[in-house]
XYZ file of C-alpha atoms in Angstrom:
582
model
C 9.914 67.051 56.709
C 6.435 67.259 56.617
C 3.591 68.262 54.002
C 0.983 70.740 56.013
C -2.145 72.853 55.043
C -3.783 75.691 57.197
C -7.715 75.797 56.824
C -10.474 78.277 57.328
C -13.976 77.873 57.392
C -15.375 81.644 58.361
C -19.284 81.654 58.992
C -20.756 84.594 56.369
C -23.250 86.493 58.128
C -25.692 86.438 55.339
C -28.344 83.686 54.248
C -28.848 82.670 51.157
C -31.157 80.215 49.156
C -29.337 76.407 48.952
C -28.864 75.420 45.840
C -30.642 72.137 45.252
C -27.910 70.701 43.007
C -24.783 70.306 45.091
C -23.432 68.331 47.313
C -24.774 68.414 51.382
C -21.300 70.046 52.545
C -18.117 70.829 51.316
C -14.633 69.750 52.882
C -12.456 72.580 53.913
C -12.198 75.834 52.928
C -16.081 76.928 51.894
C -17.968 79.899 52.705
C -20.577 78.640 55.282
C -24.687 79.587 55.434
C -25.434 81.102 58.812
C -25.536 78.594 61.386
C -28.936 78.780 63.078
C -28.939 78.825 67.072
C -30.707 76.022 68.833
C -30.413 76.288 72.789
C -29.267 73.288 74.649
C -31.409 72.169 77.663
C -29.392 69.977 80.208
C -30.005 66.037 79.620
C -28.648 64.525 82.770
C -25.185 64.340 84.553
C -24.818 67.965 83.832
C -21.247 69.819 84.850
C -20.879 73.391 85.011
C -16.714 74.072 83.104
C -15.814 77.315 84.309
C -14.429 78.465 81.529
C -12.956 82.187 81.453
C -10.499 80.941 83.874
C -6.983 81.376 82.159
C -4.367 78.345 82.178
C -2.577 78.553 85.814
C 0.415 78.323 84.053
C 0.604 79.507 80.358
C 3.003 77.238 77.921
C 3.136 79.259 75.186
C 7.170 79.334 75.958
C 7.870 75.615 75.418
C 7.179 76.513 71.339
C 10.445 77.326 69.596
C 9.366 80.625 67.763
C 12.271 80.168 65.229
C 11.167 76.944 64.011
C 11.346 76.981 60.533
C 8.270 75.822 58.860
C 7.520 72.039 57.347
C 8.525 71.309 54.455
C 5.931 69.758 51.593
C 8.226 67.051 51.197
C 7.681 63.638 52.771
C 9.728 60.504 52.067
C 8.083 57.061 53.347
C 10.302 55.329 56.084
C 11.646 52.307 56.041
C 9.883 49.741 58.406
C 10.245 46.177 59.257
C 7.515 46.456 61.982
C 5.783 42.960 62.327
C 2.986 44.397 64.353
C -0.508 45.482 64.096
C -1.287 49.265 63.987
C -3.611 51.474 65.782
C -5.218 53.952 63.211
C -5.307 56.881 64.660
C -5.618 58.918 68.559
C -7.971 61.907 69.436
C -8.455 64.867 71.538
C -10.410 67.393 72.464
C -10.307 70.221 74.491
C -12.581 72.879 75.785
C -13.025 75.789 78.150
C -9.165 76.786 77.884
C -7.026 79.768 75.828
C -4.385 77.625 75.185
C -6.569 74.850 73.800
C -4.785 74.416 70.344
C -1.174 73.999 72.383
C -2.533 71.415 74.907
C -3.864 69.751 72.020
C -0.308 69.875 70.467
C 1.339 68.263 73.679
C -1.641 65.925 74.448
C -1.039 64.182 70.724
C 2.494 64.048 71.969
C 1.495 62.091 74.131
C -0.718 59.771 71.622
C 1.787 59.750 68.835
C 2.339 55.886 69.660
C -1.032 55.602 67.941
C -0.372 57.250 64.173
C 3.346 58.994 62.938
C 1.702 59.540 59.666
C -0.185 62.662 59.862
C -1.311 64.680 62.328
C -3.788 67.643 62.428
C -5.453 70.358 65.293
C -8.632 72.505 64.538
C -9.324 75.469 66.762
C -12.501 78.001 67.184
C -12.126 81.062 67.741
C -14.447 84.001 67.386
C -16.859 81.684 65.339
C -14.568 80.718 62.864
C -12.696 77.038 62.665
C -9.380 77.301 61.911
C -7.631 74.197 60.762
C -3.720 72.926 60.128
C -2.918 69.278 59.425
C 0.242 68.007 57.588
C 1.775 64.375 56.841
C 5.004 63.607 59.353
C 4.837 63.748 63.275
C 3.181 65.864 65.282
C 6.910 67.920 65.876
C 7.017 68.335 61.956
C 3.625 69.118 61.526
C 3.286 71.865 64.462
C 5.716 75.065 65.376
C 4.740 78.035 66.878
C 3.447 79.978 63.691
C 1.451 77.277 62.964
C -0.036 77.293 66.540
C -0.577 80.783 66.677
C -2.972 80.466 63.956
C -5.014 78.510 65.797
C -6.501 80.382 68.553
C -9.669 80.133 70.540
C -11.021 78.191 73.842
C -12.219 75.076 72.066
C -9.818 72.741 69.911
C -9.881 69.218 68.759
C -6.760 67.175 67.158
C -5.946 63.803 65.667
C -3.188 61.219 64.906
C -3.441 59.165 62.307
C -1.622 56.034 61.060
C -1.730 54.712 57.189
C 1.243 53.753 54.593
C 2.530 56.971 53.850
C 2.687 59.167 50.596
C 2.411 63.007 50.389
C -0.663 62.727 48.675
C -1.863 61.296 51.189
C -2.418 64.946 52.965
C -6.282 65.435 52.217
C -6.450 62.163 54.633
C -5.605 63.641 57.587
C -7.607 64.444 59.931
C -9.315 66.446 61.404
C -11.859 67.140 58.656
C -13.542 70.647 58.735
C -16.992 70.677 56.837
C -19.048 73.267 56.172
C -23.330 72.962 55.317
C -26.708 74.368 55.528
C -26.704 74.903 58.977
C -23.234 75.666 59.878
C -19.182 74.182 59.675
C -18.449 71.010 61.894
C -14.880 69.491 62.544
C -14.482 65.628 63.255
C -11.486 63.653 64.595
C -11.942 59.965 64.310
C -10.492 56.651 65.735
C -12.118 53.873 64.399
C -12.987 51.665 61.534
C -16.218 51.721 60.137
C -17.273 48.077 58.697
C -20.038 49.172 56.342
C -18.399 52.520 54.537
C -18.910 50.869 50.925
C -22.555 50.746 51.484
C -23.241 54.057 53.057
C -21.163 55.594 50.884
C -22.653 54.210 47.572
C -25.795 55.075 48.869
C -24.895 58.914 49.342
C -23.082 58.815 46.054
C -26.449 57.848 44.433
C -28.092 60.640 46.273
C -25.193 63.290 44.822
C -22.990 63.495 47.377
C -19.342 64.165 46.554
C -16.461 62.744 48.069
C -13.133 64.550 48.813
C -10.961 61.632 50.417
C -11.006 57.713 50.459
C -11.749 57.940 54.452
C -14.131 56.814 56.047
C -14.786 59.746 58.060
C -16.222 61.631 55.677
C -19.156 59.318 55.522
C -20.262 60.393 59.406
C -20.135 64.317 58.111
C -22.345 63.632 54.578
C -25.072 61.999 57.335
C -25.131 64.524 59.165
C -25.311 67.420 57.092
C -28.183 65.461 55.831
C -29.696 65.260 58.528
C -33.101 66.499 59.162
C -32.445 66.355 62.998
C -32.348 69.400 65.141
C -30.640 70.829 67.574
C -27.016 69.610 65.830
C -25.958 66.883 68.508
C -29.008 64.897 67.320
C -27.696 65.062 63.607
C -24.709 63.023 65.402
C -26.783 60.681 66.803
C -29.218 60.245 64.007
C -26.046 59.646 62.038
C -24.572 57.357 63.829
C -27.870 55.422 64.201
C -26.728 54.273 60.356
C -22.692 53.572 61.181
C -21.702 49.917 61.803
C -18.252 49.121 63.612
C -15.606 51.312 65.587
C -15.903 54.935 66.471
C -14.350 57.159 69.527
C -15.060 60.431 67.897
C -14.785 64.309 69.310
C -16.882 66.821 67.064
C -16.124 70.630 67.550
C -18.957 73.594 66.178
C -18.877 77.377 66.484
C -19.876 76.690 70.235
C -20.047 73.063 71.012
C -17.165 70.267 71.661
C -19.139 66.613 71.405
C -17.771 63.129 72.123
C -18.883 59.813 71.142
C -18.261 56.196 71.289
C -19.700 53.583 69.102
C -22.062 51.258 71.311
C -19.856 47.896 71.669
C -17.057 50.335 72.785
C -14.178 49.253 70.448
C -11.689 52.040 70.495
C -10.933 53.580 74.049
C -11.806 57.372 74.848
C -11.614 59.075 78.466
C -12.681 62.546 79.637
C -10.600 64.527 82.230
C -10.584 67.916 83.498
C -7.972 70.605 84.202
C -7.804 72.758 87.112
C -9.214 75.795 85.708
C -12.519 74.033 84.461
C -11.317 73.479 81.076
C -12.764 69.468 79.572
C -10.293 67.367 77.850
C -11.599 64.009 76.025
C -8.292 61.705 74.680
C -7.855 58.179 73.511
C -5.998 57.347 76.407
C -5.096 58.497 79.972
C -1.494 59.443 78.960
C -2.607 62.475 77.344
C -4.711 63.913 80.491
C -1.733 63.085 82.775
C 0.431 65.215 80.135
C -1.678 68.359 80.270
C -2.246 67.938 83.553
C -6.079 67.100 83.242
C -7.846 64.778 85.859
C -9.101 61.961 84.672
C -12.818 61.132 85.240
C -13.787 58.711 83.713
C -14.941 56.961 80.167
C -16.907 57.949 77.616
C -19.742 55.075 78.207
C -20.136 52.681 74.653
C -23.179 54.300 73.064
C -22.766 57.332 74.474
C -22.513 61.219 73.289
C -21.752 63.869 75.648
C -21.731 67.396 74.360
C -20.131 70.336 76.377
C -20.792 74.185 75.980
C -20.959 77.140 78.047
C -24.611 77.203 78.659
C -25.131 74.328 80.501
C -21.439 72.433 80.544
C -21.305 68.559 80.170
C -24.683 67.170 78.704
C -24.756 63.383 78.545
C -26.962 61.488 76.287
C -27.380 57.787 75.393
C -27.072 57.463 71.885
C -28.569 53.956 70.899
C -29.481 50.854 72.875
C -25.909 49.601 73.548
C -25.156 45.259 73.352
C -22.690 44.238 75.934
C -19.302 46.145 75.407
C -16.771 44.359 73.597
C -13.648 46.505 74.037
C -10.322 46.025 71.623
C -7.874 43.324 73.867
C -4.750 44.365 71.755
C -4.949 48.027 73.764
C -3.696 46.238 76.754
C -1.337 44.183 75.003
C 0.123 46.518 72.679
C -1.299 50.031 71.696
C -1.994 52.011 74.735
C 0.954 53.229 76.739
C 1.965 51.045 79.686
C 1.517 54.711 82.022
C -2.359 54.574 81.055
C -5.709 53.353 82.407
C -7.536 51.912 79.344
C -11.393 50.664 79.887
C -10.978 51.378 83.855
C -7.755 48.913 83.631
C -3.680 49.671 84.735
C -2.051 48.750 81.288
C 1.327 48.284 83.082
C -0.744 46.163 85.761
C -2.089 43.773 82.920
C 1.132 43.485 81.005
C 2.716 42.251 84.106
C 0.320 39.768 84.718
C 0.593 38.790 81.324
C 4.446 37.865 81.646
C 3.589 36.132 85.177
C 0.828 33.753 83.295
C 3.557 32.887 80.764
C 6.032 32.356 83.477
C 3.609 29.917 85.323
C 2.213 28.267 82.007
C 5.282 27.874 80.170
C 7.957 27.624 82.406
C 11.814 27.021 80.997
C 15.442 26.698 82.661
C 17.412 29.537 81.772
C 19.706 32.079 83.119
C 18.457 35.868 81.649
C 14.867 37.057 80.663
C 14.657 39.551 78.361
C 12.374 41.899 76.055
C 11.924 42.927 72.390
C 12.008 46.301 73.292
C 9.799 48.501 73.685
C 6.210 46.794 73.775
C 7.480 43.768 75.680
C 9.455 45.395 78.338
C 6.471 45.377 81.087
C 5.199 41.687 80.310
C 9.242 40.340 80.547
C 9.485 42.234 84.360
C 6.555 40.213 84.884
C 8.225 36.925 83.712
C 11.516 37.613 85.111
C 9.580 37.973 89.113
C 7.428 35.279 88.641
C 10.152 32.897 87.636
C 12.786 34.146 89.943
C 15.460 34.599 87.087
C 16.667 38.269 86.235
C 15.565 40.811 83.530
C 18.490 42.707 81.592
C 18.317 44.530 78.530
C 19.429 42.404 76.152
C 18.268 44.288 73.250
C 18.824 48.206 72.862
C 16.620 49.987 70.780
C 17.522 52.950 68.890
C 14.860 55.743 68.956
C 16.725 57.853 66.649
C 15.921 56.570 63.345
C 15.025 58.722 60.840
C 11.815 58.673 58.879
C 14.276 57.992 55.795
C 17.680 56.903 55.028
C 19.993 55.683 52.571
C 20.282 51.366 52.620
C 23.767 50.021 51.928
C 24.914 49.551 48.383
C 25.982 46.123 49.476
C 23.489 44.181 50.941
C 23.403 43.481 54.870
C 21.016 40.489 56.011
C 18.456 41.856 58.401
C 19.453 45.040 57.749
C 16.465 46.841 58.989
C 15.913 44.992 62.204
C 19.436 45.312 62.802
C 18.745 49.615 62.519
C 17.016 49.576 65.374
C 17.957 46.258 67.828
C 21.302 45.893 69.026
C 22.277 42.906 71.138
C 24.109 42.813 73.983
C 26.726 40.815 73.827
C 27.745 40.669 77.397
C 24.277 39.955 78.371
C 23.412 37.229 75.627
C 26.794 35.163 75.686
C 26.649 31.490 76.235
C 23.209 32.163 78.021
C 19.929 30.804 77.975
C 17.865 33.304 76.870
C 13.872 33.618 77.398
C 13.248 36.521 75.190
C 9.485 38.116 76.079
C 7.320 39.897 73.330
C 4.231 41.372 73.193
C 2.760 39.497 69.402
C 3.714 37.413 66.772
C 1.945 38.756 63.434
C 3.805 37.627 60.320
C 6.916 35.764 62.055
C 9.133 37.845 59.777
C 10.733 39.660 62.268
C 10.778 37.071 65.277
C 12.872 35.163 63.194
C 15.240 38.271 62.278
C 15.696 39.050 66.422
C 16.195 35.190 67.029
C 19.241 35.029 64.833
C 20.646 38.514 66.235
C 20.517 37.134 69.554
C 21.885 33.758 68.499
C 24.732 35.388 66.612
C 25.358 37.244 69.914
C 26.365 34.131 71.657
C 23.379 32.980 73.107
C 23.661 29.584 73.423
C 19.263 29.181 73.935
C 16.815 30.935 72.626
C 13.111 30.697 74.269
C 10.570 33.022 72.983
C 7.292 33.658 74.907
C 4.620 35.765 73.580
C 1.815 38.014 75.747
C -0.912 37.338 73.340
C -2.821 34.504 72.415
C -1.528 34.067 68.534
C -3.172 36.361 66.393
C -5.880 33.951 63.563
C -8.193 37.294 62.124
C -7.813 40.208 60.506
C -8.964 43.302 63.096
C -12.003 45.957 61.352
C -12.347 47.965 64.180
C -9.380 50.378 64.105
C -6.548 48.318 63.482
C -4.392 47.514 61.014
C -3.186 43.995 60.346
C -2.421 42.013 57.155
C -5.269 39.522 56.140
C -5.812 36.090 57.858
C -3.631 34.856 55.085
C -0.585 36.494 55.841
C -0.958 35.725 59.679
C 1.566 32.904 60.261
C -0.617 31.911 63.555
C -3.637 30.884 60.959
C -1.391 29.411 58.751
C 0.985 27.403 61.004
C 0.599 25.303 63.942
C 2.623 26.018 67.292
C 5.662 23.635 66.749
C 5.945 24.741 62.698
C 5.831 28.537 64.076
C 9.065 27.764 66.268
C 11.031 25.994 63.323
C 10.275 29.035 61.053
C 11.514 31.472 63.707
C 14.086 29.280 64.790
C 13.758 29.561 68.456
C 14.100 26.738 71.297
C 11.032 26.687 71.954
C 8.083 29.109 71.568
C 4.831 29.839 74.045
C 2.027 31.856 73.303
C 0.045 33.168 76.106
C -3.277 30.672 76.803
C -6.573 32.161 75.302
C -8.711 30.636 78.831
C -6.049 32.528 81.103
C -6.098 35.295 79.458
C -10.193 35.230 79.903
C -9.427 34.129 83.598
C -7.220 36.785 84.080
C -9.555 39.614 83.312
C -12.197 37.586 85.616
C -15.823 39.426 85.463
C -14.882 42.005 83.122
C -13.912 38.906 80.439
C -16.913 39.203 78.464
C -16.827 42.718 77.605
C -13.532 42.908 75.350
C -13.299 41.773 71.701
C -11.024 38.944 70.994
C -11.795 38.768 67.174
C -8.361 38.508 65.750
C -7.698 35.264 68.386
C -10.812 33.736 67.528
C -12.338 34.829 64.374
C -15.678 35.430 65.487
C -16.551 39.012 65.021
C -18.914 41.195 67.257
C -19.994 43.118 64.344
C -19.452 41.305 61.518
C -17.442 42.850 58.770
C -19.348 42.591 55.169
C -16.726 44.593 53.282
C -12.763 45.779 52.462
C -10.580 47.234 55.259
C -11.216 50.490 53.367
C -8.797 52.771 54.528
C -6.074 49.771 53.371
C -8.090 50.873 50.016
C -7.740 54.565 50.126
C -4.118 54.439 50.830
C -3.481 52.548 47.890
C -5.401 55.587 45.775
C -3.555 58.309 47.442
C -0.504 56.806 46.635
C -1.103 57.089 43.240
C -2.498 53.900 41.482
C -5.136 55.074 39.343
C -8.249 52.807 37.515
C -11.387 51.556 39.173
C -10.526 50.317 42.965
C -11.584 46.644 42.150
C -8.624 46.591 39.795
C -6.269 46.642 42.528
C -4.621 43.358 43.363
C -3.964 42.807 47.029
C -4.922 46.007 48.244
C -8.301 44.885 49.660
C -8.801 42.857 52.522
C -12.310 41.016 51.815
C -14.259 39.820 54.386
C -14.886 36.559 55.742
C -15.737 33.666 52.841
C -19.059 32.920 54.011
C -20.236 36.655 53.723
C -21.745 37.397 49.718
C -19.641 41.183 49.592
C -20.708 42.432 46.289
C -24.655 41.730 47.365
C -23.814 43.163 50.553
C -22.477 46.479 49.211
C -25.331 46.784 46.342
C -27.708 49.679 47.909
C -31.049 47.844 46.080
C -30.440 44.922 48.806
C -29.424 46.830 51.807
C -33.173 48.892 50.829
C -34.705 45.179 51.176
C -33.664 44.186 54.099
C -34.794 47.694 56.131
């Protein structure tokens, strides 16, 4: 079950003097100032919501009212998942009175992209009203928690870390109150130079609530000296370096941005009554039944509110995108469209290349289930041989369970793949997956199928193999623990203990996606980095703290992820040299 907390951050109708001694803003549950009213006028590209249109058809029934409420008790899984993980998924929704439940079933629809926590933050009547909790989004959410969150205007947030229940002031959204007003930020992203913005604040008295990076975009803003409040976004983000899709909710204003290379995916759709949605992915609009429109542009901030609807404002000079690869590979759903592009489409073309490239004799294709499935379909028509599911996954395992007293080799790979005898035995088996990361468990599903009779074993992989660490978003072990930078092709293949092993060609991958080839970011196949990282992987970092281990965070061994050799971190991160170089 899952740890949760219910925030509010009520707006006081008086004004009083600040108090020059504390900290810009405080994280949850503060008595605000009065928010002063700056009117919007319309940039360009303006869009008129109509927004006191009710929801054509109310869902308020699909909530269980007897649900009993979460729990405060959360027990780690289990996992023997060799595969790089997206952070986090956002939404945000405005114009609609159900906003808070079609953010509930939009991060449904995003919970592919963090099962850690999960968190929704609602206006209503001036006031932002916020529950998050550690678990799903199902053991976060029932209907008494929903019906605390009222109002036409909601945002909400899946996030992914190692797990812990401390690990509850974490989740996101954050709700912030300052000077000016309260503000509520979702986040999916990575920022590559928290350490120094965040020693810098620190030195100018800012207090910190949580390890996350996050909280680093609300401290800029609140101080700020921008006005009206969407330029306190973009003046803050002026100072961010690395990933960001972010959705911003105020007593009257929902505002999305993306950082200006465009790492992280975020779309904007619109429901039949008027109401705006903004998601990480397509999946979510489709969901809700939202049309989708189209993306938020890299470097862009659109802000929507009732006066003059969808305002759309370039936020900084933007370089030539370089959107995240690994969304069409593995992360985004194969039912979405993710930087104007069919996932299922590219998947399948993906299987085709390796089917053309790497050709074998054998007599079954089939796919490490689920992530693989679309790339293997590919395979299996290109090379005229059929698919079948020779692995079953289980989707029923719990977040926890009890391993056997006596121990059972592959035990955990073995909870959720079952071979299929009848499909495996005394065949030649290509066996189709989206990524090699580690090689642990390739080599686990090798000898499952090989103990199921097969009498060949051919992996092929839909991803160039994976040399870099990822700071944009995702989370993947350091270069060292990547068995692709580490090993070459043929060693990989002895270690897994396949037949033979193919990785899908870097060049036809870059082919494949033609003109549009330049603007994605293929760090972790090359190494070289669009923005180039100077510090930790910092949320790696804070969930080491939350979990417990206590003393200064350089004294943790192996919890850091530095970054590459040739960059001097500790001068990087001292505030004194940053100041010299401005």
């Amino acid at each position: 079950m899952a740890a949760s907390t219910t925030n509010l951050s009520p707006l006081s109708s008086h004004l009083s003097k600040p108090i020059t001694n504390k900290p810009p803003f405080y994280l949850f549950p503060q008595t605000l100032l009065n928010p002063l009213s700056f009117p919007l006028k319309p940039l360009f590209r303006t869009h008129k919501p109509h927004c006191t249109v009710s929801s054509k058809n109310p869902i308020a029934d699909f909530f269980p009212a007897n649900k009993p409420d979460p729990e405060p008790s959360f027990i780690p899984s289990f996992t023997d998942d060799d595969k790089p993980r997206e952070e986090c998924g956002v939404v945000g929704i405005f114009g609609d009175p159900e906003a808070s439940r079609l953010c509930y079933l939009a991060l449904h629809a995003l919970q592919h992209r963090g099962q850690e926590g999960a968190g929704i933050v609602a206006v209503n009547n001036n006031v932002l009203q916020s529950v998050t909790g550690v678990g799903l989004v199902s053991d976060v959410f029932n209907e008494t928690k929903l019906s605390q969150l009222p109002g036409e205007m909601a945002i909400g947030h899946v996030r992914y870390s190692t797990a812990g229940s401390s690990m509850l002031k974490n989740v996101q959204p954050f709700v912030a109150g300052y000077r000016f007003g309260s503000v509520g930020v979702a986040h999916n992203g990575n920022l590559v130079n928290y350490r120094t913005l965040r020693a810098m604040l620190e030195d100018n008295g800012s207090i910190f609530n949580t390890s996350s990076d996050t909280e680093v975009v609300l401290h800029l803003i609140a101080i700020s000296k921008a006005r009206p409040f969407f330029l306190r976004i973009v003046d803050a983000c002026e100072k961010l370096e690395g990933a960001y899709s972010m959705v911003f909710v105020t007593e009257d204003k929902l505002v999305a941005v993306r950082d200006p290379y465009g790492f992280r995916p975020l779309v904007m759709g619109r429901r039949t009554n008027g109401a705006v949605v903004f998601a990480s992915e397509t999946c979510a609009l489709d969901l809700i039944e939202a049309t989708y429109e189209r993306e938020v542009n890299p470097g862009e901030v659109l802000v929507v509110d009732k006066k003059d609807g969808v305002q759309s404002l370039c936020l900084l000079p933007h370089p030539e995108p370089k959107q995240c690869i690994f969304e069409h590979i593995y992360f985004a759903l194969p039912n979405s469209v993710v930087f104007g592009r069919s996932v299922y489409e590219s998947r399948h073309v993906f299987g085709e290349i390796l089917a053309t490239e790497a050709p074998v004799d054998c007599d079954v294709v089939i796919a490490v289930p689920d992530s693989g499935v679309v790339a293997a379909l590919g395979y299996a028509a290109k090379a005229g041989v059929p698919f079948q599911q020779g692995l079953i996954r289980s989707h029923y395992v719990g977040r926890t369970f009890i391993e056997p007293s006596q121990k059972i080799r592959d035990f955990g790979v073995k909870l959720k793949l079952s071979p299929v005898r009848g499909v495996l035995d005394g065949k030649r088996v290509v066996v189709v997956d989206d990524s090699i990361v580690r090689g642990t468990t390739s080599s686990k599903i090798v000898r499952l199928i090989k103990e199921a009779g097969a009498k060949e074993v051919h992996m092929r992989i839909a991803s160039p193999p994976i040399i870099g660490s990822c700071y944009y978003g995702v989370d993947t072990p350091s270069a060292e623990e990547l068995i692709s930078n580490r090993l070459s092709v043929e060693e990989i293949r002895e270690f897994i203990g396949c037949d033979s092993l193919a990785f899908l060609p870097f060049d036809s991958l870059q082919k494949m996606l033609a003109s549009d080839s330049q603007k994605f970011c293929y760090a972790c196949f090359s190494g070289k980095y669009p923005v180039m990282p100077k510090e930790v992987k910092v949320k790696k970092v804070g969930d080491f703290l939350d979990d417990g281990l206590n003393g200064p965070m350089d004294s943790i061994d192996g919890g850091w992820v530095r970054g590459p050799k040739n960059i001097d971190v500790e001068k990087e991160l001292d505030p004194l040299y940053q100041q010299s170089k401005i």
